[in-house]
Structures are given as structure tokens and as C-alpha cells.
Amino acid sequence: AQSVTQLGSHVSVSEGALVLLRCNYSSSVPPYLFWYVQYPNQGLQLLLKYTSAATLVKGINGFEAEFKKSETSFHLTKPSAHMSDAAEYFCAVTLNTGNQFYFGTGTSLTVIP
Amino acid sequence: NAGVTQTPKFQVLKTGQSMTLQCAQDMNHNSMYWYRQDPGMGLRLIYYSASEGTTDKGEVPNGYNVSRLNKREFSLRLESAAPSQTSVYFCASTIGTGAWSDEQYFGPGTRLTVT
């Protein structure tokens, strides 16, 4: 069975500090991996996705994520947090052999001025 | 270009009542999805439609039915609402037909409370 684990339901960082949001998946076949962001009272928006091309994926708003097969991880990073980054972030996994999207439980990011 | 739209935005139902959540997309996408979002549980797939005329169950289909009315519209029906169905419901779409590497485009959500 497919699963996605996001470690840390709440993460706080100071403005200008490194953002690191963790995502691990379980899969017996190579997955497609996504990070989505949700601002308050809105739907989700795609930040970036991995689909078996380059393992380091760059997304919008300065975010990037690295696919590490050996660690089954796809952690999201941003070198310098901005106040506007405060939101809920979801990691998602899907397989080209299945018919399901699996979302993690989400990480709420707070940016402290 | 409105993207994915959902109606209503908010709804309160009594236990046992029925209602239909509406979703429409104007991006000529082939696949459409319904999710529910509950605190601490992320998003869970209820039903999806990989193409016009087809629908399939997702992770949590019990208590729901769907209709892919045409390529643009995908509705979710609660026949007899229960308090456990209190949630925020999101509709999404992707351009491909069962292409699971595609970006999903989400609507703004419907906040449903069942008392």
C-alpha cells in the first residue's frame, strides 16, 4: 500500500531562515511526487513535482525538493523564509500503475518576524 | 478563465438530508476528482473520473455518489448526510486521461457541516 508521511505537523521558522519540510513515502515502484501549498480558505496550488527526470526539482517562490530514492524522501526546502510563505504544505504521491493520489497529513508553516 | 469552480461555498445540513455539490472546470481537462479534507488527515480521494462517462471509487467512497455530467462538470451527492461527513470538500481536475503525473488544479472548496 502507498503511504506518505510528513514529519512535523507544525513548523516555525524565523523570517530569513532555512525552511525544511519533510516528506517520506513508501512505494515498491518509482512514484510521482508533488508538493502543494494551501493558503487559508483556498484550494491547493502546485509548488513542484518530480516525475523521474532530474532528482533536484525547482518550483515556484524559491522552493525546491530533492528526490532521494535510497531514503524514500522528497523533502521541501527554501533557503530564506518570507512572511508570505506561511501556509499549509502537503506532500503527495501517485503511481503510474495506480489510480490514486495519496496526500500527506500536511505541515503548517509559521514564519516569525 | 475561472479554472475550477465549486458551489456552494458553505452549507449546513441536518442528519439525513441530501444535497449535491457542484463542480465545473473551464480548462478542457479530461479528469476530475473529489476530495475531502479533515484536520490531521490531509486530503482523501472520494471519487474520480478519468474521462467523460467514467467514474471510479477512491479511498473513501462510502456515503457518496458522483455524476460526470459532461466534460466540464462533476457533481458529488450525499444521499443521507451524516455528522461524519462534516468536512471541507475539494474538487480538482487534470488535463490528462488517467495521467497520474499531471498537476491537479483545485477549486476553492465547499465547507459542509452536518448537525
Short mmCIF file of C-alpha atoms in Angstrom, two decimals:
data_model
loop_
_atom_site.label_atom_id
_atom_site.label_comp_id
_atom_site.label_asym_id
_atom_site.label_seq_id
_atom_site.Cartn_x
_atom_site.Cartn_y
_atom_site.Cartn_z
CA ALA A 1 0.00 0.00 0.00
CA GLN A 2 1.04 3.51 -0.71
CA SER A 3 1.62 5.97 2.09
CA VAL A 4 3.02 9.39 2.62
CA THR A 5 4.46 10.63 5.90
CA GLN A 6 5.08 14.25 6.70
CA LEU A 7 7.13 14.64 9.85
CA GLY A 8 6.04 17.60 11.91
CA SER A 9 2.51 18.88 11.66
CA HIS A 10 3.71 22.36 12.66
CA VAL A 11 7.00 24.02 11.79
CA SER A 12 8.07 27.52 12.84
CA VAL A 13 10.99 29.39 11.35
CA SER A 14 12.25 32.92 11.61
CA GLU A 15 12.00 35.20 8.61
CA GLY A 16 15.15 34.71 6.54
CA ALA A 17 15.90 31.26 7.97
CA LEU A 18 16.03 27.97 6.10
CA VAL A 19 12.74 26.17 5.54
CA LEU A 20 12.85 22.36 5.63
CA LEU A 21 9.64 20.36 5.40
CA ARG A 22 10.00 16.60 5.43
CA CYS A 23 8.21 14.02 3.32
CA ASN A 24 8.81 10.29 3.17
CA TYR A 25 6.89 7.82 1.07
CA SER A 26 6.54 4.09 0.85
CA SER A 27 6.37 2.55 -2.57
CA SER A 28 7.60 -0.57 -4.28
CA VAL A 29 7.79 1.20 -7.64
CA PRO A 30 9.08 4.64 -8.58
CA PRO A 31 6.47 7.21 -7.71
CA TYR A 32 5.47 10.61 -8.93
CA LEU A 33 5.91 13.12 -6.13
CA PHE A 34 4.35 16.51 -5.58
CA TRP A 35 4.36 19.38 -3.12
CA TYR A 36 1.27 21.53 -2.87
CA VAL A 37 0.66 24.69 -0.83
CA GLN A 38 -2.65 25.78 0.66
CA TYR A 39 -3.22 29.32 1.84
CA PRO A 40 -6.05 29.97 4.32
CA ASN A 41 -9.51 29.35 2.91
CA GLN A 42 -8.17 28.45 -0.52
CA GLY A 43 -7.65 25.34 -2.59
CA LEU A 44 -4.27 23.73 -3.11
CA GLN A 45 -1.70 25.01 -5.60
CA LEU A 46 1.20 23.06 -7.06
CA LEU A 47 4.66 24.10 -5.84
CA LEU A 48 6.67 21.48 -7.72
CA LYS A 49 6.64 17.89 -8.90
CA TYR A 50 9.05 15.04 -9.57
CA THR A 51 8.33 12.73 -12.48
CA SER A 52 11.60 10.77 -12.89
CA ALA A 53 13.64 13.46 -14.61
CA ALA A 54 16.18 15.45 -12.54
CA THR A 55 16.24 14.47 -8.88
CA LEU A 56 16.52 18.11 -7.77
CA VAL A 57 13.31 19.86 -8.67
CA LYS A 58 12.86 23.62 -8.58
CA GLY A 59 9.41 25.07 -8.03
CA ILE A 60 7.72 28.39 -7.62
CA ASN A 61 8.50 31.02 -4.97
CA GLY A 62 12.08 29.79 -4.47
CA PHE A 63 11.17 26.31 -3.22
CA GLU A 64 12.95 23.17 -4.28
CA ALA A 65 12.89 19.48 -3.38
CA GLU A 66 15.26 16.60 -3.87
CA PHE A 67 14.16 13.06 -4.64
CA LYS A 68 16.32 10.57 -2.74
CA LYS A 69 15.41 7.04 -3.69
CA SER A 70 17.70 5.44 -1.11
CA GLU A 71 15.97 7.38 1.66
CA THR A 72 12.49 7.31 0.06
CA SER A 73 12.32 11.01 0.75
CA PHE A 74 11.25 14.17 -1.05
CA HIS A 75 11.94 16.98 1.41
CA LEU A 76 10.96 20.57 0.55
CA THR A 77 13.43 23.39 1.18
CA LYS A 78 13.74 27.13 0.74
CA PRO A 79 16.95 28.95 1.68
CA SER A 80 15.30 32.03 3.17
CA ALA A 81 11.77 32.13 4.57
CA HIS A 82 9.46 35.01 3.78
CA MET A 83 6.37 36.03 5.70
CA SER A 84 4.26 35.17 2.67
CA ASP A 85 5.40 31.51 2.92
CA ALA A 86 3.15 30.96 5.94
CA ALA A 87 0.70 28.30 4.77
CA GLU A 88 -0.08 24.59 4.92
CA TYR A 89 2.10 22.34 2.79
CA PHE A 90 1.13 18.92 1.50
CA CYS A 91 3.29 16.21 0.02
CA ALA A 92 1.51 13.88 -2.41
CA VAL A 93 2.41 10.65 -4.14
CA THR A 94 0.97 8.76 -7.04
CA LEU A 95 1.98 5.84 -9.20
CA ASN A 96 1.59 5.39 -12.92
CA THR A 97 0.24 1.92 -12.25
CA GLY A 98 -2.46 3.03 -9.88
CA ASN A 99 -5.43 5.30 -9.82
CA GLN A 100 -4.89 7.17 -6.62
CA PHE A 101 -3.36 10.31 -5.31
CA TYR A 102 -2.14 9.96 -1.73
CA PHE A 103 -1.68 13.11 0.28
CA GLY A 104 0.27 13.52 3.47
CA THR A 105 -1.40 14.98 6.53
CA GLY A 106 0.15 18.37 5.94
CA THR A 107 2.66 20.66 7.66
CA SER A 108 1.61 24.09 8.83
CA LEU A 109 4.45 26.56 8.37
CA THR A 110 4.62 29.65 10.58
CA VAL A 111 7.13 32.38 9.78
CA ILE A 112 8.18 34.52 12.73
CA PRO A 113 9.14 38.12 12.01
CA ASN B 1 -10.81 31.68 -17.39
CA ALA B 2 -12.23 30.80 -13.96
CA GLY B 3 -10.39 27.47 -13.55
CA VAL B 4 -12.24 25.13 -11.18
CA THR B 5 -15.37 26.49 -9.55
CA GLN B 6 -17.42 24.93 -6.76
CA THR B 7 -20.86 25.69 -5.39
CA PRO B 8 -21.93 26.26 -2.73
CA LYS B 9 -19.09 27.68 -0.64
CA PHE B 10 -20.79 26.85 2.64
CA GLN B 11 -23.62 24.51 3.57
CA VAL B 12 -25.25 23.33 6.77
CA LEU B 13 -27.35 20.16 6.65
CA LYS B 14 -29.32 18.20 9.18
CA THR B 15 -28.62 14.49 9.55
CA GLY B 16 -30.48 12.57 6.87
CA GLN B 17 -30.82 15.44 4.41
CA SER B 18 -29.43 15.13 0.91
CA MET B 19 -27.52 17.58 -1.22
CA THR B 20 -25.37 17.85 -4.31
CA LEU B 21 -22.06 19.66 -4.51
CA GLN B 22 -21.36 21.11 -7.90
CA CYS B 23 -18.00 21.41 -9.63
CA ALA B 24 -17.13 22.79 -13.04
CA GLN B 25 -13.88 23.44 -14.89
CA ASP B 26 -13.31 25.54 -17.99
CA MET B 27 -9.81 24.28 -18.86
CA ASN B 28 -10.94 21.42 -21.13
CA HIS B 29 -9.47 18.93 -18.67
CA ASN B 30 -10.26 15.26 -19.02
CA SER B 31 -10.03 14.04 -15.43
CA MET B 32 -11.85 15.32 -12.38
CA TYR B 33 -11.67 14.42 -8.69
CA TRP B 34 -13.47 14.88 -5.41
CA TYR B 35 -11.56 15.02 -2.13
CA ARG B 36 -12.46 15.64 1.46
CA GLN B 37 -10.12 17.41 3.85
CA ASP B 38 -10.29 16.73 7.57
CA PRO B 39 -7.99 18.10 10.28
CA GLY B 40 -4.90 15.97 10.74
CA MET B 41 -5.82 13.67 7.86
CA GLY B 42 -4.81 15.58 4.77
CA LEU B 43 -6.88 15.10 1.64
CA ARG B 44 -8.56 11.81 0.89
CA LEU B 45 -9.89 10.89 -2.53
CA ILE B 46 -13.62 10.14 -2.62
CA TYR B 47 -14.25 9.54 -6.33
CA TYR B 48 -12.62 10.40 -9.58
CA SER B 49 -13.49 10.47 -13.26
CA ALA B 50 -10.62 9.75 -15.63
CA SER B 51 -12.67 10.78 -18.64
CA GLU B 52 -16.17 11.83 -19.58
CA GLY B 53 -18.55 8.96 -18.96
CA THR B 54 -16.41 7.10 -16.43
CA THR B 55 -16.21 7.25 -12.65
CA ASP B 56 -14.26 5.23 -10.11
CA LYS B 57 -14.09 4.94 -6.35
CA GLY B 58 -11.27 6.44 -4.40
CA GLU B 59 -10.15 5.83 -0.86
CA VAL B 60 -13.36 6.88 0.97
CA PRO B 61 -16.41 6.48 -1.33
CA ASN B 62 -18.98 5.24 1.20
CA GLY B 63 -21.95 7.56 1.59
CA TYR B 64 -21.31 9.42 -1.66
CA ASN B 65 -22.29 9.19 -5.30
CA VAL B 66 -20.95 11.11 -8.27
CA SER B 67 -22.04 12.08 -11.74
CA ARG B 68 -19.81 13.19 -14.58
CA LEU B 69 -22.48 15.21 -16.31
CA ASN B 70 -20.26 16.24 -19.23
CA LYS B 71 -16.62 17.06 -19.74
CA ARG B 72 -16.90 20.25 -17.68
CA GLU B 73 -18.99 19.17 -14.71
CA PHE B 74 -18.55 16.61 -11.95
CA SER B 75 -21.04 16.56 -9.08
CA LEU B 76 -20.88 14.88 -5.69
CA ARG B 77 -24.08 13.79 -3.97
CA LEU B 78 -24.72 12.97 -0.36
CA GLU B 79 -27.95 10.95 -0.25
CA SER B 80 -28.37 10.89 3.52
CA ALA B 81 -25.93 13.17 5.27
CA ALA B 82 -24.24 12.07 8.49
CA PRO B 83 -22.20 14.10 11.01
CA SER B 84 -19.12 12.12 9.93
CA GLN B 85 -19.42 13.82 6.56
CA THR B 86 -18.72 17.22 8.08
CA SER B 87 -15.65 18.29 6.16
CA VAL B 88 -14.23 20.59 3.53
CA TYR B 89 -14.75 19.20 0.05
CA PHE B 90 -12.43 19.99 -2.83
CA CYS B 91 -12.90 19.35 -6.49
CA ALA B 92 -9.85 19.10 -8.74
CA SER B 93 -9.05 18.44 -12.36
CA THR B 94 -6.11 17.32 -14.51
CA ILE B 95 -5.55 17.65 -18.20
CA GLY B 96 -4.72 14.02 -18.88
CA THR B 97 -6.89 10.94 -19.00
CA GLY B 98 -5.70 8.90 -16.05
CA ALA B 99 -2.28 10.53 -16.33
CA TRP B 100 -1.09 10.42 -12.77
CA SER B 101 1.92 12.68 -13.25
CA ASP B 102 -0.25 15.67 -14.08
CA GLU B 103 -0.67 18.73 -11.91
CA GLN B 104 -4.04 18.90 -10.20
CA TYR B 105 -5.95 22.17 -10.28
CA PHE B 106 -8.14 22.68 -7.23
CA GLY B 107 -11.32 24.58 -6.63
CA PRO B 108 -11.77 26.84 -3.59
CA GLY B 109 -13.66 24.21 -1.59
CA THR B 110 -17.08 23.71 -0.02
CA ARG B 111 -17.31 23.78 3.76
CA LEU B 112 -20.05 21.35 4.82
CA THR B 113 -21.41 20.96 8.32
CA VAL B 114 -23.86 18.18 9.20
CA THR B 115 -25.67 18.61 12.50
#
